[in-house]
Amino acid sequence: MSSSASVHRHDCGRLLLAMVASLSTVVASQNIQFTLVNCSAAPSLAPSPSSSSSTSASTTFWSNVVALLDTLPSAAAPTGFASLSRGNGTDRAFVRGLCRGDTTAANCATYLRDAALTLRRSACSSSRRAGIWYDDGSGGGVPAPMFCFVSYADTNVSTATEEQFRQSFQNNAVAADQVAFERSYNALMNNLTARVVNGSGTSSPAPMFATGSAVYDPGAPNGTMYGLLQCMRDETAAECARCLQDSVQQLTSCCRGRLGGVVFGYNCYLRMEIYPYYNLALDGPPLLAPAPTIFASEGRDKKRIATLAVAIPVGTVVAAIVMVGVFLYRREVDRKKTPPDNYSSIDEDIGYVEPEQLNLLVLRAATNNFSEENKLGEGGFGEVFKGTLHNGDQIAVKKLSRGSSQGFQELKNELVLAAKLKHRNLVQLLGVSLQQEKLVIYEYLPNRSLDTFLSDPVKRQKLDWSRRFAIICGIARGLLYLHEESCLKVIHRDLKPSNVLLDADMNPKISDFGIARAFGGDQSRYITRRPVGTLGYMSPEYAYWGHVSTKSDIFSFGVIVLEMVTGRRNNSVYSDTSDSVSMLGHVWGKWRAGSMADVVDPLLAESGYPESEVLNCIEIGLLCVQENPVDRPDASTVVLMLSSPTSMSNYHRAPSRPAFTFSSGFTESDQIIQQDSRPKTSDGGVLLITDKKSSMTTVSQNEMTISVLRPR
């Protein structure tokens, strides 16, 4: 097997030195055995004569590399892959190791140990980045998967040079029919690439690994080619696909029609031979050779071909029309049979955009196997973990627990909506993993939720009025997008402070679309028999009768606005001289009496606040929590009133009495309504709010909601 630098497969006892960008290649003495070492052009570890500190730093970095190389075989052997790090700052070292997917654990440890030892003894010890491909070629027709890859670096991110690096070796023999050979090669590689990226199809013993065969010449003694593709397991599906496509093209460009070849890359590996070199039990049936081109020389043959050329496309079009008609008819029938609150067809109704599929092993590595120290919070969905990808990006991973109160349909609903909705005030969905566990990956927001600030007197001090007002405006803009500006009309149904997350700059982002509802066309509201959400933020028409509309979210927004102004939770009790009232009732009473200063958070009073702007927000909050949904402003009006206080005078409607202005000690609890535990009416309906006694006994007190309690 030779490289693009003319490295011959039969040069058994020759030492090959082909220098390409600090590339050193060693060909061993056995048949087609070779070891490839690449040293990147990184700063040298050699100490400067004028600096004693560089000697210490270089020695520390290389010591960390050596320690990781010693640990790598035992760490990677059980699964065939490991990514390790050691040290701090500029001395931190990263090591990766990968064995071929069909390698046993014992052999993997042996090959990694030999490769690590060779790498330590190579000239690369003076470089901060290097990689070694260790392969014996597995010749003689006996499968013996002696291949592994080891690399070390001073970061966990591949450089552009490493991503573009490809080294190919190829057989000198050329296929008799190069066109047929290349056609079969491309078909086989496309099939294997799809299997590696999607993890589908076969009895592959390892993730991101696939083998297969294709017949390119049925009449030849060696008329079958055997292919093997593999990616580093810390690559995303998109990165893996891109790496494999480049490698497939590399072998085609350099070695057209050659009967065998291998391409080494930092993030993927390709091999193709015309003899078996792996366990054929891993394969499915071989791909058949493409049908030869028919050249008809007689008129009758030409006429027959012309007839087929017309008949086949026409028949295909007719069949497609029939299938589409049947599909549309069945979908319409199923839609009429489906209850309004069933999410099973939501992806058909609004169009499903599939999120990027992320590898489970990558997520486990990012979260340190979902360790307790990376746990951000938990709720009805399960747990939320902070993770760091190999390129340094931080993520938040929601892990659906097996006993979760949020079912798979709610998860599906969240994926459908979050994948289609893009706005700066909505949390961004990055991907999903459904391989062994149900995981949803979002952008990481370091300041977590608004709830963590409102419920903590110390953290609440960081929320001066300018920040509170910016958060209120951001939530309003997010609702405006959901209700009016997106391709869908979406009602969140569970808007509350714990579902408003804050980024590093305290910008708000609405999260958790598990129970959201999307409308199409002119539909503006619907009725559900399964009201779910959080008491205290649910509008009265939704809590009592299950009526859902955009005004339901506006009510929740109004409660949040008043919580931001008062610094009190909606279930807080205010004790007056003669009675106790809820937060909404207290604000309403003070507004009617003209004593607005009495309801403002004392922390705001200490730091100072613009009275007109605060008064404007109080009135907007009271307008949003009115009992009649018709009286509440829509999202566009709210945004206008927040951006232009003078527009309040053009809104010819003063706030009326809010809903849920309870007194005599009745308080709302920030709890989830559990469907199975709710009291029933005589006709089988759900009794959501009753008198004081029944309310205290039927509402759960475990402070668990259907959404994340303290997310991200």
Short mmCIF file of C-alpha atoms in Angstrom, two decimals, residues 395-568:
data_model
loop_
_atom_site.label_atom_id
_atom_site.label_comp_id
_atom_site.label_asym_id
_atom_site.label_seq_id
_atom_site.Cartn_x
_atom_site.Cartn_y
_atom_site.Cartn_z
CA ILE A 395 -24.44 23.28 27.59
CA ALA A 396 -27.39 22.37 29.81
CA VAL A 397 -28.66 18.78 29.54
CA LYS A 398 -32.19 17.88 30.65
CA LYS A 399 -32.38 14.19 31.48
CA LEU A 400 -35.80 12.57 31.48
CA SER A 401 -36.13 10.30 34.49
CA ARG A 402 -37.93 6.99 34.11
CA GLY A 403 -40.47 7.95 36.74
CA SER A 404 -40.96 11.40 35.28
CA SER A 405 -44.36 13.04 35.56
CA GLN A 406 -43.65 14.61 32.17
CA GLY A 407 -44.32 11.93 29.57
CA PHE A 408 -42.79 11.30 26.20
CA GLN A 409 -45.53 13.27 24.42
CA GLU A 410 -44.61 16.38 26.42
CA LEU A 411 -40.96 15.81 25.52
CA LYS A 412 -41.90 15.44 21.86
CA ASN A 413 -43.99 18.61 22.07
CA GLU A 414 -41.07 20.53 23.52
CA LEU A 415 -38.69 19.32 20.81
CA VAL A 416 -41.13 20.19 18.02
CA LEU A 417 -41.70 23.74 19.26
CA ALA A 418 -38.20 24.57 20.50
CA ALA A 419 -36.68 23.43 17.21
CA LYS A 420 -38.94 25.76 15.19
CA LEU A 421 -38.89 28.82 17.47
CA LYS A 422 -35.84 31.11 17.25
CA HIS A 423 -35.72 34.36 19.23
CA ARG A 424 -33.24 36.09 21.48
CA ASN A 425 -35.69 35.90 24.39
CA LEU A 426 -36.27 32.15 24.01
CA VAL A 427 -33.85 29.48 25.19
CA GLN A 428 -32.05 27.93 22.22
CA LEU A 429 -32.36 24.19 21.63
CA LEU A 430 -28.98 22.73 20.60
CA GLY A 431 -29.84 19.07 20.11
CA VAL A 432 -31.27 15.86 21.46
CA SER A 433 -30.08 12.35 22.26
CA LEU A 434 -32.56 9.48 22.37
CA GLN A 435 -30.12 6.56 22.09
CA GLN A 436 -30.40 4.98 25.54
CA GLU A 437 -31.77 7.85 27.59
CA LYS A 438 -33.98 10.78 26.66
CA LEU A 439 -31.79 13.89 26.78
CA VAL A 440 -32.50 17.43 25.56
CA ILE A 441 -29.57 19.82 25.14
CA TYR A 442 -29.96 23.60 25.53
CA GLU A 443 -27.65 26.57 25.69
CA TYR A 444 -26.23 27.05 29.16
CA LEU A 445 -27.39 30.19 30.99
CA PRO A 446 -25.09 30.88 33.94
CA ASN A 447 -27.49 32.99 36.01
CA ARG A 448 -30.10 30.22 36.03
CA SER A 449 -33.70 31.29 36.59
CA LEU A 450 -35.42 34.49 37.61
CA ASP A 451 -36.97 32.50 40.45
CA THR A 452 -33.55 32.05 42.10
CA PHE A 453 -33.25 35.85 42.38
CA LEU A 454 -36.79 36.63 43.49
CA SER A 455 -36.82 33.94 46.18
CA ASP A 456 -33.40 34.85 47.62
CA PRO A 457 -33.18 38.21 49.48
CA VAL A 458 -29.41 38.34 48.95
CA LYS A 459 -29.54 37.69 45.21
CA ARG A 460 -32.51 40.02 44.83
CA GLN A 461 -30.24 42.91 45.83
CA LYS A 462 -28.50 42.48 42.45
CA LEU A 463 -31.78 43.30 40.72
CA ASP A 464 -31.88 47.06 40.66
CA TRP A 465 -34.82 48.64 38.83
CA SER A 466 -33.02 48.99 35.48
CA ARG A 467 -32.33 45.26 35.42
CA ARG A 468 -35.86 44.39 36.55
CA PHE A 469 -37.37 46.60 33.88
CA ALA A 470 -35.09 45.10 31.20
CA ILE A 471 -36.18 41.60 32.25
CA ILE A 472 -39.86 42.58 32.13
CA CYS A 473 -39.42 44.03 28.62
CA GLY A 474 -37.51 40.95 27.46
CA ILE A 475 -40.25 38.58 28.65
CA ALA A 476 -42.85 40.75 26.90
CA ARG A 477 -40.89 40.62 23.63
CA GLY A 478 -40.63 36.85 23.93
CA LEU A 479 -44.40 36.58 24.37
CA LEU A 480 -44.98 38.90 21.42
CA TYR A 481 -42.89 36.60 19.25
CA LEU A 482 -44.73 33.49 20.46
CA HIS A 483 -48.20 34.99 20.08
CA GLU A 484 -47.90 37.08 16.92
CA GLU A 485 -44.54 37.10 15.16
CA SER A 486 -43.44 33.48 14.86
CA CYS A 487 -44.54 31.08 12.13
CA LEU A 488 -46.78 29.49 14.77
CA LYS A 489 -49.12 30.98 17.35
CA VAL A 490 -47.80 29.44 20.57
CA ILE A 491 -49.31 29.60 24.05
CA HIS A 492 -46.78 28.69 26.70
CA ARG A 493 -49.29 27.72 29.45
CA ASP A 494 -46.64 27.58 32.19
CA LEU A 495 -45.00 31.01 32.23
CA LYS A 496 -43.47 31.66 35.65
CA PRO A 497 -40.15 32.90 37.10
CA SER A 498 -38.59 29.42 37.21
CA ASN A 499 -39.20 29.13 33.45
CA VAL A 500 -37.51 32.47 32.71
CA LEU A 501 -33.76 31.92 32.52
CA LEU A 502 -31.07 34.60 32.62
CA ASP A 503 -27.90 34.66 30.55
CA ALA A 504 -24.56 36.14 31.59
CA ASP A 505 -25.84 39.66 30.86
CA MET A 506 -29.13 39.06 32.74
CA ASN A 507 -31.12 38.94 29.51
CA PRO A 508 -34.30 36.86 30.01
CA LYS A 509 -35.08 33.77 27.93
CA ILE A 510 -38.36 31.86 28.16
CA SER A 511 -37.86 28.10 28.52
CA ASP A 512 -39.75 24.81 28.96
CA PHE A 513 -42.27 24.28 26.15
CA GLY A 514 -43.33 20.82 27.34
CA ILE A 515 -47.00 21.77 27.78
CA ALA A 516 -47.11 24.65 25.30
CA ARG A 517 -49.80 24.64 22.63
CA ALA A 518 -49.37 25.69 18.99
CA PHE A 519 -52.22 26.99 16.83
CA GLY A 520 -52.52 27.24 13.10
CA GLY A 521 -54.63 29.44 10.84
CA ASP A 522 -57.18 31.66 12.54
CA GLN A 523 -57.52 29.53 15.68
CA SER A 524 -57.12 31.71 18.75
CA ARG A 525 -58.18 29.50 21.67
CA TYR A 526 -59.15 25.98 22.60
CA ILE A 527 -60.61 24.08 25.52
CA THR A 528 -58.73 21.35 27.33
CA ARG A 529 -59.98 18.75 29.77
CA ARG A 530 -56.51 18.43 31.26
CA PRO A 531 -55.44 21.82 32.65
CA VAL A 532 -51.79 21.62 33.66
CA GLY A 533 -49.58 24.42 34.89
CA THR A 534 -48.75 26.20 38.12
CA LEU A 535 -51.33 27.61 40.50
CA GLY A 536 -50.80 31.29 41.13
CA TYR A 537 -49.83 31.89 37.50
CA MET A 538 -52.83 30.20 35.84
CA SER A 539 -55.59 32.47 34.58
CA PRO A 540 -59.06 31.92 36.11
CA GLU A 541 -60.73 30.85 32.85
CA TYR A 542 -58.01 28.23 32.36
CA ALA A 543 -57.99 26.99 35.96
CA TYR A 544 -61.80 26.80 36.19
CA TRP A 545 -62.94 25.79 32.71
CA GLY A 546 -59.81 24.85 30.76
CA HIS A 547 -60.16 27.77 28.31
CA VAL A 548 -56.74 28.48 26.80
CA SER A 549 -55.80 31.54 24.74
CA THR A 550 -52.98 34.04 24.41
CA LYS A 551 -54.64 35.97 27.24
CA SER A 552 -53.77 33.03 29.52
CA ASP A 553 -50.08 33.80 29.08
CA ILE A 554 -50.76 37.53 29.54
CA PHE A 555 -52.25 36.77 32.97
CA SER A 556 -49.09 34.85 33.94
CA PHE A 557 -46.96 37.73 32.68
CA GLY A 558 -48.93 40.20 34.81
CA VAL A 559 -48.28 38.13 37.93
CA ILE A 560 -44.54 38.10 37.15
CA VAL A 561 -44.52 41.89 36.64
CA LEU A 562 -46.12 42.48 40.03
CA GLU A 563 -43.70 40.04 41.65
CA MET A 564 -40.79 41.97 40.13
CA VAL A 565 -42.11 45.28 41.48
CA THR A 566 -43.05 44.06 44.96
CA GLY A 567 -40.25 41.56 45.48
CA ARG A 568 -42.90 39.20 46.89
#
